[in-house]
């Protein structure tokens, strides 16, 4: 009886903030997703309840304390919520750090505090934008940045709206843009040079099993690595031409991007996959941590973590976000397909 009443309480919250229960979803999963999305609005409210009408905000430590108390109260109503939020570990900080990343919370100068931001529309793709910043989702018919609050799609920590946005051309890849400014070296300058095997099914260039002695050339490009000793591996873009091979050192993030490009161009594209749960929800494994800053922040916030609030890859997403994710991942040379699609 107690559990049934607790679900009713979470259903009321879900109705206020626009979270739907998917087909055959277990009660625990539904309650955790509702609490996760609600945490976004509560954290902004906490920052505005700072004793200075929201002008001073809260430090991360203060946010952690208030969020922990809030989660503890929810756990009294629905036991298990606290464990899902990992309120004794890093789960709580994961949430407010994601909100800082997307702009719901903003630093107040160099004070170490964060304030709630006013709502603004941010374009994410050619056909979807999000509303970041605090607004009251319970006010029926409220107009937020030109959009009726009832038309917004809540997916994780983002309020999404359909919009026709100007297409932004893909930036020139860094290995083309910076070519004339790179410092080039001979492979003979190093005792041993390894090359990424772009035919692998692996994603992470930190894995030792994706490296081999022979390069796999794609458009006369390859990704190389040498042992950097205590500093860790050093990554290079390698090019061949006029019978010689040259290398130029690059960062790990740029090397990861080049790796995805080489896999894509060679016909071995990295593909993230999703499984439909019903007409409105899907479960996806998203490559959080593999994309450049802005794109990574989007895919990290766009859905509900599955295993716990700190889960970095498994997400429940609204199906309206599938075209958005297809576009964002495609710009990073990664595919996004349904799990039942034929592998190509």
mmCIF file of C-alpha atoms in Angstrom:
data_model
loop_
_atom_site.group_PDB
_atom_site.id
_atom_site.type_symbol
_atom_site.label_atom_id
_atom_site.label_comp_id
_atom_site.label_asym_id
_atom_site.label_seq_id
_atom_site.Cartn_x
_atom_site.Cartn_y
_atom_site.Cartn_z
ATOM 1 C CA UNK A 1 0.000 0.000 0.000
ATOM 2 C CA UNK A 2 2.816 2.409 0.929
ATOM 3 C CA UNK A 3 4.616 1.730 -2.345
ATOM 4 C CA UNK A 4 1.458 2.337 -4.350
ATOM 5 C CA UNK A 5 0.961 5.716 -2.746
ATOM 6 C CA UNK A 6 4.601 6.601 -3.425
ATOM 7 C CA UNK A 7 4.142 5.931 -7.141
ATOM 8 C CA UNK A 8 1.108 8.207 -7.132
ATOM 9 C CA UNK A 9 3.245 10.974 -5.628
ATOM 10 C CA UNK A 10 5.883 10.572 -8.318
ATOM 11 C CA UNK A 11 3.200 10.419 -11.002
ATOM 12 C CA UNK A 12 1.964 13.825 -9.838
ATOM 13 C CA UNK A 13 5.491 15.250 -10.102
ATOM 14 C CA UNK A 14 5.892 13.628 -13.524
ATOM 15 C CA UNK A 15 2.716 15.315 -14.739
ATOM 16 C CA UNK A 16 4.063 18.693 -13.619
ATOM 17 C CA UNK A 17 7.446 18.388 -15.348
ATOM 18 C CA UNK A 18 6.496 16.345 -18.412
ATOM 19 C CA UNK A 19 7.936 12.893 -17.710
ATOM 20 C CA UNK A 20 6.024 9.956 -19.197
ATOM 21 C CA UNK A 21 6.183 6.344 -18.062
ATOM 22 C CA UNK A 22 7.158 4.000 -20.863
ATOM 23 C CA UNK A 23 5.455 0.688 -21.640
ATOM 24 C CA UNK A 24 5.998 -1.970 -18.956
ATOM 25 C CA UNK A 25 8.391 0.295 -17.047
ATOM 26 C CA UNK A 26 9.045 -0.878 -13.514
ATOM 27 C CA UNK A 27 7.954 1.459 -10.734
ATOM 28 C CA UNK A 28 11.501 1.940 -9.422
ATOM 29 C CA UNK A 29 12.768 3.002 -12.848
ATOM 30 C CA UNK A 30 9.920 5.451 -13.318
ATOM 31 C CA UNK A 31 10.370 7.041 -9.887
ATOM 32 C CA UNK A 32 14.128 7.436 -10.382
ATOM 33 C CA UNK A 33 13.656 9.087 -13.783
ATOM 34 C CA UNK A 34 11.078 11.484 -12.361
ATOM 35 C CA UNK A 35 13.378 12.401 -9.477
ATOM 36 C CA UNK A 36 16.319 12.892 -11.849
ATOM 37 C CA UNK A 37 14.454 15.360 -14.064
ATOM 38 C CA UNK A 38 12.925 17.102 -11.042
ATOM 39 C CA UNK A 39 16.404 17.589 -9.564
ATOM 40 C CA UNK A 40 17.118 20.046 -12.369
ATOM 41 C CA UNK A 41 14.360 22.399 -11.255
ATOM 42 C CA UNK A 42 15.076 21.948 -7.560
ATOM 43 C CA UNK A 43 18.759 22.763 -7.938
ATOM 44 C CA UNK A 44 17.881 26.027 -9.664
ATOM 45 C CA UNK A 45 15.382 26.747 -6.878
ATOM 46 C CA UNK A 46 18.034 26.021 -4.260
ATOM 47 C CA UNK A 47 20.398 28.490 -5.931
ATOM 48 C CA UNK A 48 17.688 31.161 -5.912
ATOM 49 C CA UNK A 49 16.931 30.473 -2.235
ATOM 50 C CA UNK A 50 20.325 31.816 -1.190
ATOM 51 C CA UNK A 51 19.145 34.590 1.120
ATOM 52 C CA UNK A 52 19.964 37.194 -1.524
ATOM 53 C CA UNK A 53 17.113 36.704 -4.022
ATOM 54 C CA UNK A 54 19.304 34.442 -6.160
ATOM 55 C CA UNK A 55 22.058 37.028 -6.628
ATOM 56 C CA UNK A 56 24.758 35.150 -4.718
ATOM 57 C CA UNK A 57 23.908 31.532 -5.558
ATOM 58 C CA UNK A 58 25.403 28.464 -3.913
ATOM 59 C CA UNK A 59 28.765 26.737 -3.900
ATOM 60 C CA UNK A 60 28.982 23.156 -5.104
ATOM 61 C CA UNK A 61 29.343 22.030 -1.495
ATOM 62 C CA UNK A 62 26.111 23.810 -0.547
ATOM 63 C CA UNK A 63 24.313 22.364 -3.583
ATOM 64 C CA UNK A 64 25.501 18.902 -2.581
ATOM 65 C CA UNK A 65 24.144 19.301 0.955
ATOM 66 C CA UNK A 66 20.753 20.575 -0.177
ATOM 67 C CA UNK A 67 20.400 17.979 -2.926
ATOM 68 C CA UNK A 68 21.372 15.212 -0.499
ATOM 69 C CA UNK A 69 18.659 16.320 1.940
ATOM 70 C CA UNK A 70 16.118 16.466 -0.893
ATOM 71 C CA UNK A 71 17.066 12.977 -2.121
ATOM 72 C CA UNK A 72 16.899 11.659 1.448
ATOM 73 C CA UNK A 73 13.344 12.940 1.746
ATOM 74 C CA UNK A 74 12.433 11.204 -1.519
ATOM 75 C CA UNK A 75 14.060 8.012 -0.229
ATOM 76 C CA UNK A 76 11.749 8.114 2.764
ATOM 77 C CA UNK A 77 8.819 8.052 0.340
ATOM 78 C CA UNK A 78 10.372 5.608 -2.130
ATOM 79 C CA UNK A 79 13.194 3.547 -0.584
ATOM 80 C CA UNK A 80 15.995 2.978 -3.100
ATOM 81 C CA UNK A 81 16.007 6.486 -4.560
ATOM 82 C CA UNK A 82 19.030 7.418 -2.435
ATOM 83 C CA UNK A 83 21.024 4.420 -3.651
ATOM 84 C CA UNK A 84 20.176 5.218 -7.290
ATOM 85 C CA UNK A 85 21.389 8.797 -6.793
ATOM 86 C CA UNK A 86 24.495 7.394 -5.063
ATOM 87 C CA UNK A 87 24.020 10.086 -2.427
ATOM 88 C CA UNK A 88 27.060 8.877 -0.487
ATOM 89 C CA UNK A 89 29.318 9.042 -3.544
ATOM 90 C CA UNK A 90 29.664 11.010 -6.765
ATOM 91 C CA UNK A 91 26.113 10.696 -8.039
ATOM 92 C CA UNK A 92 24.882 14.027 -6.708
ATOM 93 C CA UNK A 93 27.833 16.011 -8.059
ATOM 94 C CA UNK A 94 27.283 14.409 -11.457
ATOM 95 C CA UNK A 95 23.858 16.063 -11.680
ATOM 96 C CA UNK A 96 24.809 19.624 -10.827
ATOM 97 C CA UNK A 97 27.963 19.382 -12.921
ATOM 98 C CA UNK A 98 25.817 18.373 -15.914
ATOM 99 C CA UNK A 99 23.552 21.361 -15.275
ATOM 100 C CA UNK A 100 26.579 23.648 -15.110
ATOM 101 C CA UNK A 101 27.829 22.154 -18.378
ATOM 102 C CA UNK A 102 24.585 22.877 -20.247
ATOM 103 C CA UNK A 103 24.091 26.356 -18.763
ATOM 104 C CA UNK A 104 21.205 25.875 -16.309
ATOM 105 C CA UNK A 105 23.592 26.998 -13.579
ATOM 106 C CA UNK A 106 26.335 29.571 -14.188
ATOM 107 C CA UNK A 107 29.398 30.627 -12.161
ATOM 108 C CA UNK A 108 29.152 33.956 -10.368
ATOM 109 C CA UNK A 109 32.490 35.499 -11.268
ATOM 110 C CA UNK A 110 35.334 33.994 -9.258
ATOM 111 C CA UNK A 111 33.321 33.539 -6.076
ATOM 112 C CA UNK A 112 33.033 29.771 -6.403
ATOM 113 C CA UNK A 113 29.240 30.071 -6.329
ATOM 114 C CA UNK A 114 26.723 29.251 -9.044
ATOM 115 C CA UNK A 115 23.466 31.028 -9.831
ATOM 116 C CA UNK A 116 20.342 29.934 -11.656
ATOM 117 C CA UNK A 117 20.170 31.393 -15.152
ATOM 118 C CA UNK A 118 17.276 32.993 -16.993
ATOM 119 C CA UNK A 119 15.698 30.782 -19.676
ATOM 120 C CA UNK A 120 17.206 31.039 -23.156
ATOM 121 C CA UNK A 121 16.810 28.950 -26.289
ATOM 122 C CA UNK A 122 19.910 27.142 -27.505
ATOM 123 C CA UNK A 123 20.008 25.548 -30.967
ATOM 124 C CA UNK A 124 21.248 21.961 -30.880
ATOM 125 C CA UNK A 125 20.676 20.763 -34.425
ATOM 126 C CA UNK A 126 18.957 21.778 -37.645
ATOM 127 C CA UNK A 127 15.524 20.930 -36.224
ATOM 128 C CA UNK A 128 15.804 20.942 -32.440
ATOM 129 C CA UNK A 129 16.647 23.432 -29.710
ATOM 130 C CA UNK A 130 16.545 23.300 -25.941
ATOM 131 C CA UNK A 131 15.496 25.711 -23.232
ATOM 132 C CA UNK A 132 18.197 26.122 -20.599
ATOM 133 C CA UNK A 133 17.722 28.138 -17.442
ATOM 134 C CA UNK A 134 15.050 28.102 -14.783
ATOM 135 C CA UNK A 135 11.325 28.317 -15.474
ATOM 136 C CA UNK A 136 8.290 26.998 -13.628
ATOM 137 C CA UNK A 137 7.021 23.948 -15.551
ATOM 138 C CA UNK A 138 3.805 23.842 -13.497
ATOM 139 C CA UNK A 139 2.355 27.060 -14.943
ATOM 140 C CA UNK A 140 -0.049 25.848 -17.635
ATOM 141 C CA UNK A 141 0.141 27.845 -20.846
ATOM 142 C CA UNK A 142 3.333 29.655 -19.843
ATOM 143 C CA UNK A 143 5.315 30.995 -22.793
ATOM 144 C CA UNK A 144 9.028 30.301 -22.421
ATOM 145 C CA UNK A 145 11.300 31.814 -25.064
ATOM 146 C CA UNK A 146 8.415 31.806 -27.536
ATOM 147 C CA UNK A 147 7.321 28.227 -26.802
ATOM 148 C CA UNK A 148 4.297 26.974 -24.886
ATOM 149 C CA UNK A 149 5.570 25.004 -21.897
ATOM 150 C CA UNK A 150 3.186 22.172 -22.850
ATOM 151 C CA UNK A 151 4.920 21.756 -26.223
ATOM 152 C CA UNK A 152 8.313 21.027 -24.659
ATOM 153 C CA UNK A 153 9.714 17.510 -24.578
ATOM 154 C CA UNK A 154 11.470 16.601 -21.340
ATOM 155 C CA UNK A 155 14.288 14.131 -21.905
ATOM 156 C CA UNK A 156 16.612 13.763 -18.943
ATOM 157 C CA UNK A 157 17.884 17.194 -17.935
ATOM 158 C CA UNK A 158 16.857 18.998 -21.124
ATOM 159 C CA UNK A 159 13.632 20.685 -22.196
ATOM 160 C CA UNK A 160 13.534 20.275 -25.959
ATOM 161 C CA UNK A 161 11.547 22.148 -28.600
ATOM 162 C CA UNK A 162 11.198 21.610 -32.325
ATOM 163 C CA UNK A 163 12.538 24.514 -34.359
ATOM 164 C CA UNK A 164 13.836 25.179 -37.840
ATOM 165 C CA UNK A 165 17.421 26.335 -37.386
ATOM 166 C CA UNK A 166 19.967 27.511 -39.910
ATOM 167 C CA UNK A 167 22.290 24.710 -40.956
ATOM 168 C CA UNK A 168 25.788 25.109 -39.572
ATOM 169 C CA UNK A 169 28.445 23.751 -41.935
ATOM 170 C CA UNK A 170 30.705 21.130 -40.437
ATOM 171 C CA UNK A 171 33.998 22.795 -39.450
ATOM 172 C CA UNK A 172 37.057 21.909 -41.500
ATOM 173 C CA UNK A 173 38.739 18.962 -39.755
ATOM 174 C CA UNK A 174 41.753 20.008 -37.728
ATOM 175 C CA UNK A 175 44.073 17.698 -39.692
ATOM 176 C CA UNK A 176 43.193 19.699 -42.822
ATOM 177 C CA UNK A 177 42.814 23.139 -41.258
ATOM 178 C CA UNK A 178 46.105 23.078 -39.335
ATOM 179 C CA UNK A 179 48.205 21.116 -41.813
ATOM 180 C CA UNK A 180 50.358 24.070 -42.905
ATOM 181 C CA UNK A 181 51.128 25.005 -39.303
ATOM 182 C CA UNK A 182 52.063 21.587 -37.950
ATOM 183 C CA UNK A 183 55.555 20.572 -36.923
ATOM 184 C CA UNK A 184 56.444 17.403 -38.804
ATOM 185 C CA UNK A 185 58.834 14.657 -37.740
ATOM 186 C CA UNK A 186 60.230 11.470 -39.217
ATOM 187 C CA UNK A 187 59.078 8.132 -37.858
ATOM 188 C CA UNK A 188 62.772 7.247 -37.479
ATOM 189 C CA UNK A 189 62.986 9.809 -34.674
ATOM 190 C CA UNK A 190 61.321 7.248 -32.396
ATOM 191 C CA UNK A 191 62.367 3.731 -31.394
ATOM 192 C CA UNK A 192 58.919 2.228 -31.936
ATOM 193 C CA UNK A 193 55.836 3.657 -33.613
ATOM 194 C CA UNK A 194 52.450 1.963 -33.391
ATOM 195 C CA UNK A 195 49.508 2.646 -35.708
ATOM 196 C CA UNK A 196 45.778 2.441 -35.000
ATOM 197 C CA UNK A 197 43.991 -0.466 -36.677
ATOM 198 C CA UNK A 198 40.842 1.272 -37.923
ATOM 199 C CA UNK A 199 39.203 -2.081 -38.696
ATOM 200 C CA UNK A 200 38.737 -2.725 -34.969
ATOM 201 C CA UNK A 201 35.366 -2.713 -33.232
ATOM 202 C CA UNK A 202 36.937 -0.914 -30.269
ATOM 203 C CA UNK A 203 36.251 2.760 -29.573
ATOM 204 C CA UNK A 204 38.865 3.966 -27.101
ATOM 205 C CA UNK A 205 42.336 4.849 -28.389
ATOM 206 C CA UNK A 206 43.713 4.246 -24.891
ATOM 207 C CA UNK A 207 43.217 0.519 -25.385
ATOM 208 C CA UNK A 208 46.478 -1.271 -26.213
ATOM 209 C CA UNK A 209 44.755 -3.834 -28.446
ATOM 210 C CA UNK A 210 43.861 -1.351 -31.219
ATOM 211 C CA UNK A 211 47.521 -0.642 -32.062
ATOM 212 C CA UNK A 212 49.684 -2.562 -34.523
ATOM 213 C CA UNK A 213 53.069 -2.215 -36.175
ATOM 214 C CA UNK A 214 51.724 -1.607 -39.681
ATOM 215 C CA UNK A 215 49.705 1.488 -40.623
ATOM 216 C CA UNK A 216 46.251 1.257 -42.198
ATOM 217 C CA UNK A 217 46.188 4.210 -44.572
ATOM 218 C CA UNK A 218 42.955 6.065 -45.250
ATOM 219 C CA UNK A 219 43.208 8.951 -47.700
ATOM 220 C CA UNK A 220 46.966 8.904 -46.988
ATOM 221 C CA UNK A 221 46.283 9.455 -43.284
ATOM 222 C CA UNK A 222 46.903 7.259 -40.236
ATOM 223 C CA UNK A 223 46.877 7.647 -36.473
ATOM 224 C CA UNK A 224 50.157 6.876 -34.726
ATOM 225 C CA UNK A 225 51.289 6.460 -31.128
ATOM 226 C CA UNK A 226 54.618 6.272 -29.345
ATOM 227 C CA UNK A 227 55.460 5.515 -25.738
ATOM 228 C CA UNK A 228 55.820 8.720 -23.769
ATOM 229 C CA UNK A 229 57.095 7.086 -20.608
ATOM 230 C CA UNK A 230 55.666 8.437 -17.352
ATOM 231 C CA UNK A 231 53.777 11.105 -19.298
ATOM 232 C CA UNK A 232 51.723 8.426 -21.043
ATOM 233 C CA UNK A 233 51.358 7.750 -24.773
ATOM 234 C CA UNK A 234 51.989 10.457 -27.364
ATOM 235 C CA UNK A 235 49.610 10.640 -30.329
ATOM 236 C CA UNK A 236 50.417 11.737 -33.878
ATOM 237 C CA UNK A 237 48.689 12.263 -37.181
ATOM 238 C CA UNK A 238 50.732 10.425 -39.792
ATOM 239 C CA UNK A 239 50.690 11.276 -43.502
ATOM 240 C CA UNK A 240 52.394 9.657 -46.447
ATOM 241 C CA UNK A 241 53.448 11.234 -49.668
ATOM 242 C CA UNK A 242 56.371 11.244 -52.107
ATOM 243 C CA UNK A 243 57.576 7.934 -50.714
ATOM 244 C CA UNK A 244 57.958 9.078 -47.112
ATOM 245 C CA UNK A 245 55.960 9.122 -43.880
ATOM 246 C CA UNK A 246 55.754 12.184 -41.631
ATOM 247 C CA UNK A 247 54.139 12.599 -38.213
ATOM 248 C CA UNK A 248 52.911 15.564 -36.207
ATOM 249 C CA UNK A 249 52.008 15.338 -32.529
ATOM 250 C CA UNK A 250 48.440 16.098 -31.476
ATOM 251 C CA UNK A 251 46.254 15.949 -28.386
ATOM 252 C CA UNK A 252 44.429 12.879 -27.188
ATOM 253 C CA UNK A 253 41.007 14.431 -27.931
ATOM 254 C CA UNK A 254 42.053 15.314 -31.475
ATOM 255 C CA UNK A 255 43.510 11.848 -31.914
ATOM 256 C CA UNK A 256 40.197 10.293 -30.837
ATOM 257 C CA UNK A 257 38.336 12.424 -33.383
ATOM 258 C CA UNK A 258 40.778 11.406 -36.121
ATOM 259 C CA UNK A 259 40.324 7.759 -35.139
ATOM 260 C CA UNK A 260 36.537 7.992 -35.665
ATOM 261 C CA UNK A 261 37.084 9.734 -39.003
ATOM 262 C CA UNK A 262 39.472 7.007 -40.192
ATOM 263 C CA UNK A 263 37.070 4.265 -39.114
ATOM 264 C CA UNK A 264 34.190 6.004 -40.905
ATOM 265 C CA UNK A 265 36.113 6.605 -44.134
ATOM 266 C CA UNK A 266 37.452 3.050 -44.195
ATOM 267 C CA UNK A 267 33.965 1.516 -43.978
ATOM 268 C CA UNK A 268 34.297 0.495 -40.309
ATOM 269 C CA UNK A 269 32.271 3.293 -38.746
ATOM 270 C CA UNK A 270 31.745 3.296 -34.994
ATOM 271 C CA UNK A 271 28.016 2.938 -34.363
ATOM 272 C CA UNK A 272 26.047 3.712 -31.202
ATOM 273 C CA UNK A 273 22.787 1.789 -30.955
ATOM 274 C CA UNK A 274 19.369 2.157 -29.440
ATOM 275 C CA UNK A 275 16.403 -0.139 -28.747
ATOM 276 C CA UNK A 276 12.806 1.084 -28.937
ATOM 277 C CA UNK A 277 10.850 0.733 -25.689
ATOM 278 C CA UNK A 278 7.579 2.204 -26.956
ATOM 279 C CA UNK A 279 6.488 4.971 -29.324
ATOM 280 C CA UNK A 280 7.947 7.654 -27.063
ATOM 281 C CA UNK A 281 11.048 6.090 -25.489
ATOM 282 C CA UNK A 282 14.183 4.206 -26.446
ATOM 283 C CA UNK A 283 17.187 2.872 -24.573
ATOM 284 C CA UNK A 284 20.561 3.844 -26.004
ATOM 285 C CA UNK A 285 24.242 3.390 -25.327
ATOM 286 C CA UNK A 286 25.745 6.827 -25.949
ATOM 287 C CA UNK A 287 29.468 7.585 -26.358
ATOM 288 C CA UNK A 288 29.705 10.064 -23.476
ATOM 289 C CA UNK A 289 33.312 11.119 -23.052
ATOM 290 C CA UNK A 290 34.285 10.501 -26.672
ATOM 291 C CA UNK A 291 33.018 13.726 -28.271
ATOM 292 C CA UNK A 292 34.300 17.325 -28.169
ATOM 293 C CA UNK A 293 33.008 19.582 -25.375
ATOM 294 C CA UNK A 294 29.717 21.008 -26.646
ATOM 295 C CA UNK A 295 28.509 17.833 -28.329
ATOM 296 C CA UNK A 296 29.552 15.742 -25.335
ATOM 297 C CA UNK A 297 27.539 17.961 -22.984
ATOM 298 C CA UNK A 298 24.438 17.482 -25.131
ATOM 299 C CA UNK A 299 24.532 13.689 -25.238
ATOM 300 C CA UNK A 300 25.360 13.537 -21.517
ATOM 301 C CA UNK A 301 22.281 15.545 -20.547
ATOM 302 C CA UNK A 302 19.761 14.411 -23.153
ATOM 303 C CA UNK A 303 18.442 11.309 -21.417
ATOM 304 C CA UNK A 304 17.945 9.484 -18.127
ATOM 305 C CA UNK A 305 20.809 7.336 -16.780
ATOM 306 C CA UNK A 306 19.810 3.699 -16.365
ATOM 307 C CA UNK A 307 22.020 2.139 -13.683
ATOM 308 C CA UNK A 308 22.231 5.232 -11.481
ATOM 309 C CA UNK A 309 22.636 8.986 -11.745
ATOM 310 C CA UNK A 310 26.383 8.641 -12.417
ATOM 311 C CA UNK A 311 25.913 6.122 -15.272
ATOM 312 C CA UNK A 312 27.930 7.575 -18.156
ATOM 313 C CA UNK A 313 26.640 5.662 -21.159
ATOM 314 C CA UNK A 314 23.305 3.843 -20.729
ATOM 315 C CA UNK A 315 20.380 6.198 -21.281
ATOM 316 C CA UNK A 316 16.621 6.199 -21.646
ATOM 317 C CA UNK A 317 15.794 8.855 -24.258
ATOM 318 C CA UNK A 318 12.659 10.304 -25.776
ATOM 319 C CA UNK A 319 12.258 9.168 -29.368
ATOM 320 C CA UNK A 320 12.018 12.812 -30.458
ATOM 321 C CA UNK A 321 15.750 13.060 -29.706
ATOM 322 C CA UNK A 322 16.781 10.323 -32.153
ATOM 323 C CA UNK A 323 17.190 12.712 -35.143
ATOM 324 C CA UNK A 324 19.142 15.084 -32.876
ATOM 325 C CA UNK A 325 21.496 12.325 -31.784
ATOM 326 C CA UNK A 326 21.860 11.069 -35.343
ATOM 327 C CA UNK A 327 22.935 14.556 -36.431
ATOM 328 C CA UNK A 328 25.280 15.236 -33.524
ATOM 329 C CA UNK A 329 26.976 11.855 -33.744
ATOM 330 C CA UNK A 330 27.218 11.992 -37.539
ATOM 331 C CA UNK A 331 29.127 15.265 -37.261
ATOM 332 C CA UNK A 332 31.630 13.320 -35.180
ATOM 333 C CA UNK A 333 31.831 10.441 -37.711
ATOM 334 C CA UNK A 334 29.751 8.101 -35.522
ATOM 335 C CA UNK A 335 26.572 6.331 -36.592
ATOM 336 C CA UNK A 336 23.387 5.998 -34.533
ATOM 337 C CA UNK A 337 21.070 3.136 -35.449
ATOM 338 C CA UNK A 338 18.365 0.942 -34.029
ATOM 339 C CA UNK A 339 19.720 -2.277 -32.556
ATOM 340 C CA UNK A 340 17.661 -4.354 -35.007
ATOM 341 C CA UNK A 341 19.121 -2.607 -38.049
ATOM 342 C CA UNK A 342 21.349 -4.675 -40.260
ATOM 343 C CA UNK A 343 24.986 -3.959 -39.537
ATOM 344 C CA UNK A 344 26.787 -2.423 -42.463
#
